[in-house]
Short mmCIF file of C-alpha atoms and ligand atoms in Angstrom, two decimals:
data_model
loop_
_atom_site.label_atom_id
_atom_site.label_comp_id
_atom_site.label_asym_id
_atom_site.label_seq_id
_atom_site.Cartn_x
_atom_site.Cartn_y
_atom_site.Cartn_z
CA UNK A 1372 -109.69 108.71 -5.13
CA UNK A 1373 -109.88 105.20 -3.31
CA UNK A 1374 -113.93 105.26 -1.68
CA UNK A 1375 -114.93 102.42 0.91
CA UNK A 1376 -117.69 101.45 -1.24
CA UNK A 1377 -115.15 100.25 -4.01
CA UNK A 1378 -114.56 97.28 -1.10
CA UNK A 1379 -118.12 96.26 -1.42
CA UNK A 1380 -120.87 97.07 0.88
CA UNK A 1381 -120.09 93.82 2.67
CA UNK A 1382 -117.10 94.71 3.63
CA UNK A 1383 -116.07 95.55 7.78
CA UNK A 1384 -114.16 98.51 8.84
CA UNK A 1385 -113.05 98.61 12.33
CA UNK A 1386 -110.04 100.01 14.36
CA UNK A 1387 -107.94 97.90 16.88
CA UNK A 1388 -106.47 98.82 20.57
CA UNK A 1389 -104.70 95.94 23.18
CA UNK A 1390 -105.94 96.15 27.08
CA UNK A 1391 -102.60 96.83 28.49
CA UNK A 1392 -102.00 99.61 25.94
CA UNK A 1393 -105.10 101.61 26.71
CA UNK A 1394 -107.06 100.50 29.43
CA UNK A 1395 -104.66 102.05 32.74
CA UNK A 1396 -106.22 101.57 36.13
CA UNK A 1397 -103.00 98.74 36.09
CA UNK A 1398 -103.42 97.76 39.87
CA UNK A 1399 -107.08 98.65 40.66
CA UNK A 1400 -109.98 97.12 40.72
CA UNK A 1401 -108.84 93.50 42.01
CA UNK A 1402 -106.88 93.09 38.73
CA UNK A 1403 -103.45 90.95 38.64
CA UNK A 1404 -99.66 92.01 38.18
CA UNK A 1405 -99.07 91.42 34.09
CA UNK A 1406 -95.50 90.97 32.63
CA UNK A 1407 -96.01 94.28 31.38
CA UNK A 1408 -96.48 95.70 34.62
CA UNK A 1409 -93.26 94.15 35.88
CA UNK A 1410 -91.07 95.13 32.96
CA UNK A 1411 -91.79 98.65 33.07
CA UNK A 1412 -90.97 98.80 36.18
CA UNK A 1413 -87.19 97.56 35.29
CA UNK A 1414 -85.14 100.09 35.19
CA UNK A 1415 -84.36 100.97 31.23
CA UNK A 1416 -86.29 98.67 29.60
CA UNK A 1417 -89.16 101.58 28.41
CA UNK A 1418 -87.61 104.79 27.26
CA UNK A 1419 -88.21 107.41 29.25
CA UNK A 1420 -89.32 104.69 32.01
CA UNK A 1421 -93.02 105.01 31.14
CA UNK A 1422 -95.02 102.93 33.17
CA UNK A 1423 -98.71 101.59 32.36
CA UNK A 1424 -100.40 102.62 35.42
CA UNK A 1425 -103.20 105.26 33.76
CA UNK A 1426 -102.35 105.08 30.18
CA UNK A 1427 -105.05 106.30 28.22
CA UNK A 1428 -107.64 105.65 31.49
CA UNK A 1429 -109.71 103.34 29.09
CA UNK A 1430 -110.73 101.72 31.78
CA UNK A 1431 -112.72 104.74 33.03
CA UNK A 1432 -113.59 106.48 29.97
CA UNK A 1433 -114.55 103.53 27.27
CA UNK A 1434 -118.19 104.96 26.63
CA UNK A 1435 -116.49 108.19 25.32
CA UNK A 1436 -113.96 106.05 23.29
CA UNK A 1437 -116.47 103.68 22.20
CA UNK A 1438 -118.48 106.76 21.00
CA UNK A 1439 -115.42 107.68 19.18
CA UNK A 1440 -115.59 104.95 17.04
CA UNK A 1441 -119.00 105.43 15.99
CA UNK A 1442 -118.48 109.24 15.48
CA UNK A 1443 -115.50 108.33 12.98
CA UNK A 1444 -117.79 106.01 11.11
CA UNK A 1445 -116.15 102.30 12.29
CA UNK A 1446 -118.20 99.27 12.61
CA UNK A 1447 -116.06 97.04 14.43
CA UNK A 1448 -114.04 97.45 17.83
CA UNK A 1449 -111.13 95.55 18.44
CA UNK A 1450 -109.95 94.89 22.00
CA UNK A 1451 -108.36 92.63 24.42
CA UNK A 1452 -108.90 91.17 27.51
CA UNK A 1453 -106.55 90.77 30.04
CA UNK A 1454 -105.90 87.49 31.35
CA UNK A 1455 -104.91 89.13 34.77
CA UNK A 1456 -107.77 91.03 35.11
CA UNK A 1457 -109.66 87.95 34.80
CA UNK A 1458 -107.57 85.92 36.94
CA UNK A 1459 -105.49 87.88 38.74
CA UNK A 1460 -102.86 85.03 39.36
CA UNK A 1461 -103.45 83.73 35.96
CA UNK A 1462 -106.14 80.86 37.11
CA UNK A 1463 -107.76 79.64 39.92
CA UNK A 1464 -109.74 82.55 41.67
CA UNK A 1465 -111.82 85.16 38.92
CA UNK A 1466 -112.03 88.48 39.90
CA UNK A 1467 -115.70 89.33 39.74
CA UNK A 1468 -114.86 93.17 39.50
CA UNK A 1469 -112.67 92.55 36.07
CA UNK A 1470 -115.47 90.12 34.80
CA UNK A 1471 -117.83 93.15 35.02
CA UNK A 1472 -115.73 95.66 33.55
CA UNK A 1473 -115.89 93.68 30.43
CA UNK A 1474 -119.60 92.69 30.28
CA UNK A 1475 -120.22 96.61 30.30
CA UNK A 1476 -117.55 97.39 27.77
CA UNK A 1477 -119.63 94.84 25.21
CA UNK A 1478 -122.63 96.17 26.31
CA UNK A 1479 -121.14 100.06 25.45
CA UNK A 1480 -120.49 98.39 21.76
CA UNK A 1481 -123.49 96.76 21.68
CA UNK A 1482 -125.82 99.62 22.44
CA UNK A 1483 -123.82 102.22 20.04
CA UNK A 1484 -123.87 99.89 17.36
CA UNK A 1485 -120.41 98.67 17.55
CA UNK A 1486 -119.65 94.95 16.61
CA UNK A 1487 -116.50 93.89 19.03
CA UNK A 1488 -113.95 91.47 18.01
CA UNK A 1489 -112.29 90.30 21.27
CA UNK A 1490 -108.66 89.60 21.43
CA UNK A 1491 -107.77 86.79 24.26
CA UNK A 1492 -104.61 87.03 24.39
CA UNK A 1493 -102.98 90.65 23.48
CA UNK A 1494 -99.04 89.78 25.46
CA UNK A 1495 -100.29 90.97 28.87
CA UNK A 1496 -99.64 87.06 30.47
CA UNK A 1497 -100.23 87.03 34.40
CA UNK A 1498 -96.90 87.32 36.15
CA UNK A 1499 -97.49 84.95 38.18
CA UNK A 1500 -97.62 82.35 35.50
CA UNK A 1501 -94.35 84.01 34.00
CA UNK A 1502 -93.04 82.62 37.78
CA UNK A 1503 -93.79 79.34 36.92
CA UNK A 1504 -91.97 79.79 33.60
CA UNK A 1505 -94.91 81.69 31.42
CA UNK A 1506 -94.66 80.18 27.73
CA UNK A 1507 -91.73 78.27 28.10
CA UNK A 1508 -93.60 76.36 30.53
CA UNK A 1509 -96.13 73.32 29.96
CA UNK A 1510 -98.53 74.21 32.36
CA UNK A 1511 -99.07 77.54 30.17
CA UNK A 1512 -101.78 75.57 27.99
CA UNK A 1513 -103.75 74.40 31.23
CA UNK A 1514 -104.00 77.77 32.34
CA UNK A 1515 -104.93 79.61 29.14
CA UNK A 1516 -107.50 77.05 28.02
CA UNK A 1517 -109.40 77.41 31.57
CA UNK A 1518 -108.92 81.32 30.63
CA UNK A 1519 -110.28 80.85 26.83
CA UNK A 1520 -113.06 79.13 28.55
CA UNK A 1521 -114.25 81.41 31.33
CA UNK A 1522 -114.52 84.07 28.75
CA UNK A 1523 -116.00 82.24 26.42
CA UNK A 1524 -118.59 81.10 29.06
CA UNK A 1525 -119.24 84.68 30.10
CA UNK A 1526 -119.35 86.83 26.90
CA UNK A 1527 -120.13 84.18 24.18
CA UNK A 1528 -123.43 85.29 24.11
CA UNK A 1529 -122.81 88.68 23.70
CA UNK A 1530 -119.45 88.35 21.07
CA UNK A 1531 -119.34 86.54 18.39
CA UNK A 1532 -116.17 87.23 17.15
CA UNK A 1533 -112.87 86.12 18.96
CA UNK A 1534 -109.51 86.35 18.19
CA UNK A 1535 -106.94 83.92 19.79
CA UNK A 1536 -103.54 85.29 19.75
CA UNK A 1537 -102.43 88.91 18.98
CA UNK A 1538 -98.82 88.01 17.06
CA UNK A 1539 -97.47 85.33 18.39
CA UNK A 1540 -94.30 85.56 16.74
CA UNK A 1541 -94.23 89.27 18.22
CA UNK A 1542 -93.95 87.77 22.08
CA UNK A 1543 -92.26 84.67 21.29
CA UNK A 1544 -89.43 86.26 19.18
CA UNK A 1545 -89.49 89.98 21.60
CA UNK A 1546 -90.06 88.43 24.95
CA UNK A 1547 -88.29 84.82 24.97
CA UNK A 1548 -85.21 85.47 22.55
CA UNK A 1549 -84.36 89.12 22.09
CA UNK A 1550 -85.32 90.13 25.87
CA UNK A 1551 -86.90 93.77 24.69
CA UNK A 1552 -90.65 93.01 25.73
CA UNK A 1553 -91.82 91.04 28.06
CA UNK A 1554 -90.87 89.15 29.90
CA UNK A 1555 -87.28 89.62 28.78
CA UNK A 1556 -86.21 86.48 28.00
CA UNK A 1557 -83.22 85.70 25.72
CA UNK A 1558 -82.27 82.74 23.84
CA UNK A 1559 -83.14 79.50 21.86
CA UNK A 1560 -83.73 77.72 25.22
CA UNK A 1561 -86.16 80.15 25.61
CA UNK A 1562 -87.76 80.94 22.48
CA UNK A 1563 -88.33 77.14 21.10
CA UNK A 1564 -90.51 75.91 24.16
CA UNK A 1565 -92.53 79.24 23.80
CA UNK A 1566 -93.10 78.72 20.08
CA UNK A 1567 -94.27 75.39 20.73
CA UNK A 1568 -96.88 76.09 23.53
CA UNK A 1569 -97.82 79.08 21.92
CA UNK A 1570 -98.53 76.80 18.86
CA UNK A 1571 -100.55 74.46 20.77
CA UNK A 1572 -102.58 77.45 22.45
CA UNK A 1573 -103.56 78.99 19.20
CA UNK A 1574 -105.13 75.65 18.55
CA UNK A 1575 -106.87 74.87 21.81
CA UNK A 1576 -107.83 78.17 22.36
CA UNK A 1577 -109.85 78.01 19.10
CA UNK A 1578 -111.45 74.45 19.71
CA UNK A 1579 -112.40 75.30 23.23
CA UNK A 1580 -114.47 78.77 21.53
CA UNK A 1581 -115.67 76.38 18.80
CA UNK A 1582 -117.04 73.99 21.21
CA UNK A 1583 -118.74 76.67 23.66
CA UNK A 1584 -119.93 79.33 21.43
CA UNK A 1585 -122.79 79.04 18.98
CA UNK A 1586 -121.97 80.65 15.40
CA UNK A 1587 -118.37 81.71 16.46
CA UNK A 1588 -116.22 83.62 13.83
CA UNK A 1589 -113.55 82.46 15.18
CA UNK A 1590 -109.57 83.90 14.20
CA UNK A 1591 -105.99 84.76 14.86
CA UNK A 1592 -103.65 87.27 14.13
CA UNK A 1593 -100.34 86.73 12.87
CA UNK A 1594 -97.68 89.62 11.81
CA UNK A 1595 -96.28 89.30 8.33
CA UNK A 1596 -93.67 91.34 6.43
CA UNK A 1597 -92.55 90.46 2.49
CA UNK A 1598 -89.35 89.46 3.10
CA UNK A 1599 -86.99 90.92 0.07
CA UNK A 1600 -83.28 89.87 -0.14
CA UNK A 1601 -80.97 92.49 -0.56
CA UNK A 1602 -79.40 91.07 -3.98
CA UNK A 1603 -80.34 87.66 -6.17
CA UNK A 1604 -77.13 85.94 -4.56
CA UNK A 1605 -77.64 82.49 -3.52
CA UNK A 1606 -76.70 83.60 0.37
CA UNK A 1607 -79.24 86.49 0.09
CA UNK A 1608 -81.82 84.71 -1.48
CA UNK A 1609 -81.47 81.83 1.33
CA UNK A 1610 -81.00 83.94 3.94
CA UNK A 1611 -84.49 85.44 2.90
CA UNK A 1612 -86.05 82.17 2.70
CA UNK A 1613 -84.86 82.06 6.60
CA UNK A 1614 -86.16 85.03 7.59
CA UNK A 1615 -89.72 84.04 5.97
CA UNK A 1616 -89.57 80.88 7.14
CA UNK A 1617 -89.52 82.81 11.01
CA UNK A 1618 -91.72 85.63 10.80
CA UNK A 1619 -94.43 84.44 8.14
CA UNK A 1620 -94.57 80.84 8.58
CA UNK A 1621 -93.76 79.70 12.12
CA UNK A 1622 -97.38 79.90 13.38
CA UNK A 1623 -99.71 79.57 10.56
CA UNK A 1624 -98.10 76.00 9.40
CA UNK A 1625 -99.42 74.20 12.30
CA UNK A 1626 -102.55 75.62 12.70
CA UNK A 1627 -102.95 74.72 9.01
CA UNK A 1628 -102.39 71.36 10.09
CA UNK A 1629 -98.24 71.59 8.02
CA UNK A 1630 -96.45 71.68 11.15
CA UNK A 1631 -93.89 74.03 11.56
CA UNK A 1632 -91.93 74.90 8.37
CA UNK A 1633 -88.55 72.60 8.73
CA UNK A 1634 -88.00 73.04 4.52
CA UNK A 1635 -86.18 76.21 4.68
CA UNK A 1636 -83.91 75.75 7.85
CA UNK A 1637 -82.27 73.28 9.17
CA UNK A 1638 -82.23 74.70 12.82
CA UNK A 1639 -86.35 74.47 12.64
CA UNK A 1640 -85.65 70.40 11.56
CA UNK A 1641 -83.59 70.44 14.64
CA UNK A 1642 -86.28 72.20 16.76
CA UNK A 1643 -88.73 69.55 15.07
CA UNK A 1644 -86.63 66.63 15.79
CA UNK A 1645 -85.60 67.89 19.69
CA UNK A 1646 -89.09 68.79 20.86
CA UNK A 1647 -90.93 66.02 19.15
CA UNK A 1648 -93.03 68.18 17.63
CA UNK A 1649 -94.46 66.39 14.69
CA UNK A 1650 -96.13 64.09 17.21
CA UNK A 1651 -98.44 67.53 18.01
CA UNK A 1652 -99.15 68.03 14.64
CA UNK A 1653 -102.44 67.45 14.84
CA UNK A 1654 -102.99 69.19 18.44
CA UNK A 1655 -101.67 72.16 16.74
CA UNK A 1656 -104.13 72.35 13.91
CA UNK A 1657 -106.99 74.68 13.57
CA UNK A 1658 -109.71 75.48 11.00
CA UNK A 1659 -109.79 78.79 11.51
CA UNK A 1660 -113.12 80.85 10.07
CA UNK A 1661 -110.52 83.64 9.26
CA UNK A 1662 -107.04 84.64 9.74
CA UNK A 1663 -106.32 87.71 10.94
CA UNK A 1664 -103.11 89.93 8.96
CA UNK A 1665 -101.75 92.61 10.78
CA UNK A 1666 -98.45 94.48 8.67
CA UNK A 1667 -96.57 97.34 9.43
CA UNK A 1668 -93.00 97.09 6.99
CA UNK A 1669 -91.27 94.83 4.76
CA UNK A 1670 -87.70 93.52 5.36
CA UNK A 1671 -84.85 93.50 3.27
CA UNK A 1672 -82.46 90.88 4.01
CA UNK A 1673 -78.64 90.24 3.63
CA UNK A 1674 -76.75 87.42 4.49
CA UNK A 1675 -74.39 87.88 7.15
CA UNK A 1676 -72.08 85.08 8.48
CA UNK A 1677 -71.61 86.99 11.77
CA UNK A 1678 -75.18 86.95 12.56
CA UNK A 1679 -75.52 84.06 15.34
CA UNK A 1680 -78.62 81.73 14.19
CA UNK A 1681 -80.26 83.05 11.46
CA UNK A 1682 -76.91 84.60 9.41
CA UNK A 1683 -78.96 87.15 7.84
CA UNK A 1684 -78.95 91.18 8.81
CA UNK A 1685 -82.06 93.67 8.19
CA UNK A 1686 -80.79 96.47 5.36
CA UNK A 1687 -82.51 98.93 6.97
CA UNK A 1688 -84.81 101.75 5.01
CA UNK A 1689 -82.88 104.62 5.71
CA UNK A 1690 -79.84 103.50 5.27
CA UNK A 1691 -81.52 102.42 1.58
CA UNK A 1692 -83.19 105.94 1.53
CA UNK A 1693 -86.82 105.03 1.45
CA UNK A 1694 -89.68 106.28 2.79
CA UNK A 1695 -90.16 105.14 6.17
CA UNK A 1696 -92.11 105.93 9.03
CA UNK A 1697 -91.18 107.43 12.50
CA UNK A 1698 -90.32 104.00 14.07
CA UNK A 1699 -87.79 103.78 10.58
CA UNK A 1700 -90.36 101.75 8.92
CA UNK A 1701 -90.44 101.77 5.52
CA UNK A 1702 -93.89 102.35 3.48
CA UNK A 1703 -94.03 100.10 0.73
CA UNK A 1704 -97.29 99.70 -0.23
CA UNK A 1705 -96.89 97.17 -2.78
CA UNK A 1706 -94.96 94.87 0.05
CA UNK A 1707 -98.85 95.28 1.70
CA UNK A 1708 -100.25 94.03 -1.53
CA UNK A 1709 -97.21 90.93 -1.78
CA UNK A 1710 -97.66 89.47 1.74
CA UNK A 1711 -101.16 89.39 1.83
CA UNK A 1712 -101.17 87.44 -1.39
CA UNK A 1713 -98.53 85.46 -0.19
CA UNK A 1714 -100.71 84.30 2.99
CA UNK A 1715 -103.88 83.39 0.60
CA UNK A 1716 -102.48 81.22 -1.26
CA UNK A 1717 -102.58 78.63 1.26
CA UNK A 1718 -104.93 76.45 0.18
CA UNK A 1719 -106.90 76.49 3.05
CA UNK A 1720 -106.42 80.00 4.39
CA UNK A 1721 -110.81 80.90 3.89
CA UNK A 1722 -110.96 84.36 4.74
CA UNK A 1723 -108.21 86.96 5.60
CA UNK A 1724 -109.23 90.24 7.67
CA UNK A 1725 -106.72 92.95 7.78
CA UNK A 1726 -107.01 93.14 11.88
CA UNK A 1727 -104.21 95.84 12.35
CA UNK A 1728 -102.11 98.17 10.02
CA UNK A 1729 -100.79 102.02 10.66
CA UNK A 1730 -98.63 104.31 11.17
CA UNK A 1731 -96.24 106.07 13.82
CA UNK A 1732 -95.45 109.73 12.88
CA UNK A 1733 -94.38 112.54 15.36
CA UNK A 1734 -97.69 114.49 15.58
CA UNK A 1735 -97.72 117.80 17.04
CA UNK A 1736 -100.93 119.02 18.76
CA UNK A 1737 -101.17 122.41 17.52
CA UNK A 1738 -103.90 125.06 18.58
CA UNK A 1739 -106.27 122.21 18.81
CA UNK A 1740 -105.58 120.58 15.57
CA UNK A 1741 -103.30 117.32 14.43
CA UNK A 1742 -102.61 117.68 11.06
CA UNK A 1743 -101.09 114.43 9.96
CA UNK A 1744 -100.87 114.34 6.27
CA UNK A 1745 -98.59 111.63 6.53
CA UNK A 1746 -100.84 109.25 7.80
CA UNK A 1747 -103.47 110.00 5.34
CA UNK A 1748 -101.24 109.27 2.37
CA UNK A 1749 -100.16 105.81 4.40
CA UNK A 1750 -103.58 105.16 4.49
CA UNK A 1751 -104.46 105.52 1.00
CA UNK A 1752 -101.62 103.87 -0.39
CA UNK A 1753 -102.13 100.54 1.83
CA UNK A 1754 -105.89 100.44 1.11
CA UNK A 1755 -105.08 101.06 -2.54
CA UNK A 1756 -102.80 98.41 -2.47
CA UNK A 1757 -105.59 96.33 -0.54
CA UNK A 1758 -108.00 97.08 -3.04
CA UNK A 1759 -106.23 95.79 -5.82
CA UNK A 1760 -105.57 92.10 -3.90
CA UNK A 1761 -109.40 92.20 -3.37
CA UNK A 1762 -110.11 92.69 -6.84
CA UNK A 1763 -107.91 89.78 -7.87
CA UNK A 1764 -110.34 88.22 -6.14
CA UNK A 1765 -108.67 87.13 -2.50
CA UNK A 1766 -111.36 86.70 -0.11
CA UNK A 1767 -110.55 89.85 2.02
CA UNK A 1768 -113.45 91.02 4.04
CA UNK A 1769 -112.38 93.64 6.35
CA UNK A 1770 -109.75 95.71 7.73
CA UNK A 1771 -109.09 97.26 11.13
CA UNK A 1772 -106.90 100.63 10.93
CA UNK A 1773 -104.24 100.29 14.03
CA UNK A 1774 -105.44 102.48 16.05
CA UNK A 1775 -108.11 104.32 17.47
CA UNK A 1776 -106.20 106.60 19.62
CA UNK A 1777 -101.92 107.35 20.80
CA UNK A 1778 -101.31 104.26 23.29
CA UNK A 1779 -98.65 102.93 25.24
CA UNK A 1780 -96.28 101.38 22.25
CA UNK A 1781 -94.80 98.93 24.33
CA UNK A 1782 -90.90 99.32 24.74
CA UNK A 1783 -91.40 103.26 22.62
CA UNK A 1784 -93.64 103.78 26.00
CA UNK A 1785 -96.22 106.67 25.11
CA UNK A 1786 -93.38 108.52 22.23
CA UNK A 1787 -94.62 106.38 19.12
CA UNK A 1788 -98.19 107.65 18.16
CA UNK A 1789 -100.03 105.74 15.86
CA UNK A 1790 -103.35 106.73 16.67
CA UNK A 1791 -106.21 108.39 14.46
CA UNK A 1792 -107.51 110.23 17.51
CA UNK A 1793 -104.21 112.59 19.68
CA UNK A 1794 -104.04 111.31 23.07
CA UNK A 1795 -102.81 114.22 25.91
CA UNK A 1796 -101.08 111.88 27.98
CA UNK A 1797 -101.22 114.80 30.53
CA UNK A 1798 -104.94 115.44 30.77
CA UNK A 1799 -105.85 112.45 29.07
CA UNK A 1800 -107.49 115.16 26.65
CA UNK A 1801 -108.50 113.10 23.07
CA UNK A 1802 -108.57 115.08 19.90
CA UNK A 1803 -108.98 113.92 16.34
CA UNK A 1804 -106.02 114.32 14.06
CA UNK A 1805 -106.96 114.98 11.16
CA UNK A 1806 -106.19 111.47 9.70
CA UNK A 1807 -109.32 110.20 12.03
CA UNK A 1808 -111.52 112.99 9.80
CA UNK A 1809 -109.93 111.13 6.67
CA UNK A 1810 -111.42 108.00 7.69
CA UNK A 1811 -114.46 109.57 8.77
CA UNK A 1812 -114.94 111.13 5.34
CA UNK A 1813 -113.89 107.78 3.72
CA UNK A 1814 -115.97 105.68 5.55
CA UNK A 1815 -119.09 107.97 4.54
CA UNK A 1816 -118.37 107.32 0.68
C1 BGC B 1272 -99.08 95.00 17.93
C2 BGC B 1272 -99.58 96.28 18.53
C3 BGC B 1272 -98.54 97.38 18.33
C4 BGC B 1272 -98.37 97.61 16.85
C5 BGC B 1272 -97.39 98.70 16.47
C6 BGC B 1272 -98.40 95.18 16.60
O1 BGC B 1272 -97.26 94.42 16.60
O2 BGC B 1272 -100.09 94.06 17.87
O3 BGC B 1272 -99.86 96.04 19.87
O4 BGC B 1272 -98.84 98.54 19.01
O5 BGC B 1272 -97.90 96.42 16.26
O6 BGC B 1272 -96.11 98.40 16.90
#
């Protein structure tokens, strides 16, 4: 049986949560309209139309949560600020009440014990930047770097630990070309301009933090998936190398000072060649102290000729018949163990953290108790699978469990829980499944 002290007594264990998922109290307390707020309030877009007003009431109840995270053994908490509680119209005037809210949620951390890792930008971008065009838009990286710096002015006494962007292909790819998050944007007209501002912010963000905070770890998350093709054939194999080429490699090129990866893809040359963006190479380049790894599923790939774009087509794991989670992910340990030692062996990539991995299941709340079994074995597969990329001796020094309690899942609303603690969306009632004891237990040996 897999113990925490087989990681090293070095090691960091936290859990991760995203303002806009937990915190509620959406228009109160002087803070902004987000994209989120906007989206959920079109028509169809969230199933069952959930809206983020109260969510999990974070905002009101954080001591209790934060005391949650202690009593299941955690070291680090992982949150977000939102940029429109900050700035309610995304810059200019700072809302005094929202600068507060998070000086006393560091202070909670600090006095239990709890080291926070602070995520700056976790999707929930001020609508009234989206107005002006939100990441599409130029004027995006004027406005976040005045954001990066306010915080960084306020807390960077208090945190040392920042993280940049929450998955920025995540937005860029959801939000500006598929249209299913926020903002809803569709298209290549959309999606290229955010990629490249989003690029540029990663950077920024992180010299801006470097420049204002003394002793700064200072990261960024990016999503990653092995990317399998479906047979050896020439078309699957390159339409695999496509794929990668998207979700692994888009961001972490140019902060590694490679610019984005043209090698694969010709429509990525074009994107190069059209935007000019080998002239920002070196604005988009970052030495990061550590990047962050978040993974959820693998993908197998097929090429497809009717596919627009990227000619490739997800063979999806129940229609292969493996294991897979509630949101039809599959589990696939061993595509954990691949990606992550795909990602260090960039030459320059220091020091990896795991800073969000989990699982959805449909948990039932009965007579008090969550008994998700499930989610244990997830668990020790992945960290078994961690383990043994640690032991090959990848510089891995943490990992953040995603996450500390049932959230709003974005376009799932509140139906996909992936939390260790059950959420009552009702009475806002939190009780720990029994996964949360798991960790608890784990944590201990
Ligand atoms: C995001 C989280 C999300 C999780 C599960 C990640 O992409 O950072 O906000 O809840 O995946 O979907």
């Amino acid at each position: 049986m897999i113990k925490a002290s087989d990681f090293g007594p070095d090691f960091l264990w936290g859990v991760a949560t995203a303002a806009p998922q937990i915190e509620g109290a959406a228009d109160l307390y002087g803070k902004g309209t987000s994209i989120w707020d906007s989206f959920t309030n079109r028509k169809g877009k969230i199933k069952n139309n959930h809206k983020l007003g109260v969510a999990c009431d974070f905002y009101h109840r954080y001591q209790e949560d934060i005391a949650l995270v202690k009593l299941l053994g955690f070291q680090i908490f992982r949150f977000s600020i939102s940029w429109p509680r900050i700035l309610p119209l995304g810059r200019g005037e700072v809302n005094q009440e929202g600068i507060r809210f998070y000086h006393h949620l560091i202070n909670e951390c600090l006095t239990q014990g709890i080291t926070p890792y602070v995520t700056l930008y976790h999707w929930d971008l001020p609508q009234a930047l989206e107005d002006e065009g939100g990441w599409t838009s130029f004027s995006i990286n004027a406005a976040f770097n005045a954001f990066v710096s306010i915080c960084a002015l306020e807390y960077g006494d208090k945190v040392k630990n920042w993280i940049i962007l929450n998955e920025p292909f995540g937005y860029t790819s959801l939000g500006y070309m598929l249209g299913i998050h926020a903002p809803g944007k569709t298209g290549l007209s959309n999606f290229f301009p955010a990629v490249l501002h989003t690029a540029l912010a990663q950077a920024e963000g992180g010299k801006i933090l470097r420049a204002e905070i003394s002793q700064a770890n200072i990261g960024t998350t990016y999503s990653c998936s092995e990317i399998i093709p479906y047979t050896q054939s020439e078309n699957d194999l390159l339409a695999a190398k496509r794929v990668d080429s998207l979700m692994n490699r888009l961001f972490i090129e140019p902060a590694l000072g490679l610019g984005f990866p043209t090698a694969d893809w010709d429509l990525l040359e074009k994107f190069q060649i059209e935007y000019g963006t080998w002239r920002l190479n070196d604005r988009m380049k970052f030495d990061f102290d550590f990047i962050g790894l978040q993974n959820y599923f693998p993908l197998t790939v097929k090429f497809n000729a009717f596919i627009p774009v990227i000619q490739a087509w997800e063979v999806k794991a129940k229609s292969r018949k493996k294991p897979h989670t509630a949101m039809g992910w599959e589990i696939n340990a061993n595509s954990f163990y691949n990606i992550v030692k795909q990602f260090a062996a960039y030459p320059n990539v220091k020091n990896i953290m795991i800073t969000e991995n989990g699982a959805a299941y449909h948990d039932k709340l009965i007579e008090g108790s969550v008994v998700d079994a499930e989610r244990i074995e997830y668990f020790e597969l992945y960290l078994a699978a961690l383990l043994k990329a640690k032991n090959e001796g990848i510089n891995i020094s943490g990992y953040m469990a995603w996450t500390l309690m049932d959230n709003f899942e974005w376009a799932e609303g509140f139906n996909a829980r992936f939390g260790l603690v059950h959420t009552d969306f009702k009475t806002l009632k939190r009780t720990i499944k029994y996964s949360g004891y798991w960790w608890q237990e784990f944590l201990r040996n």
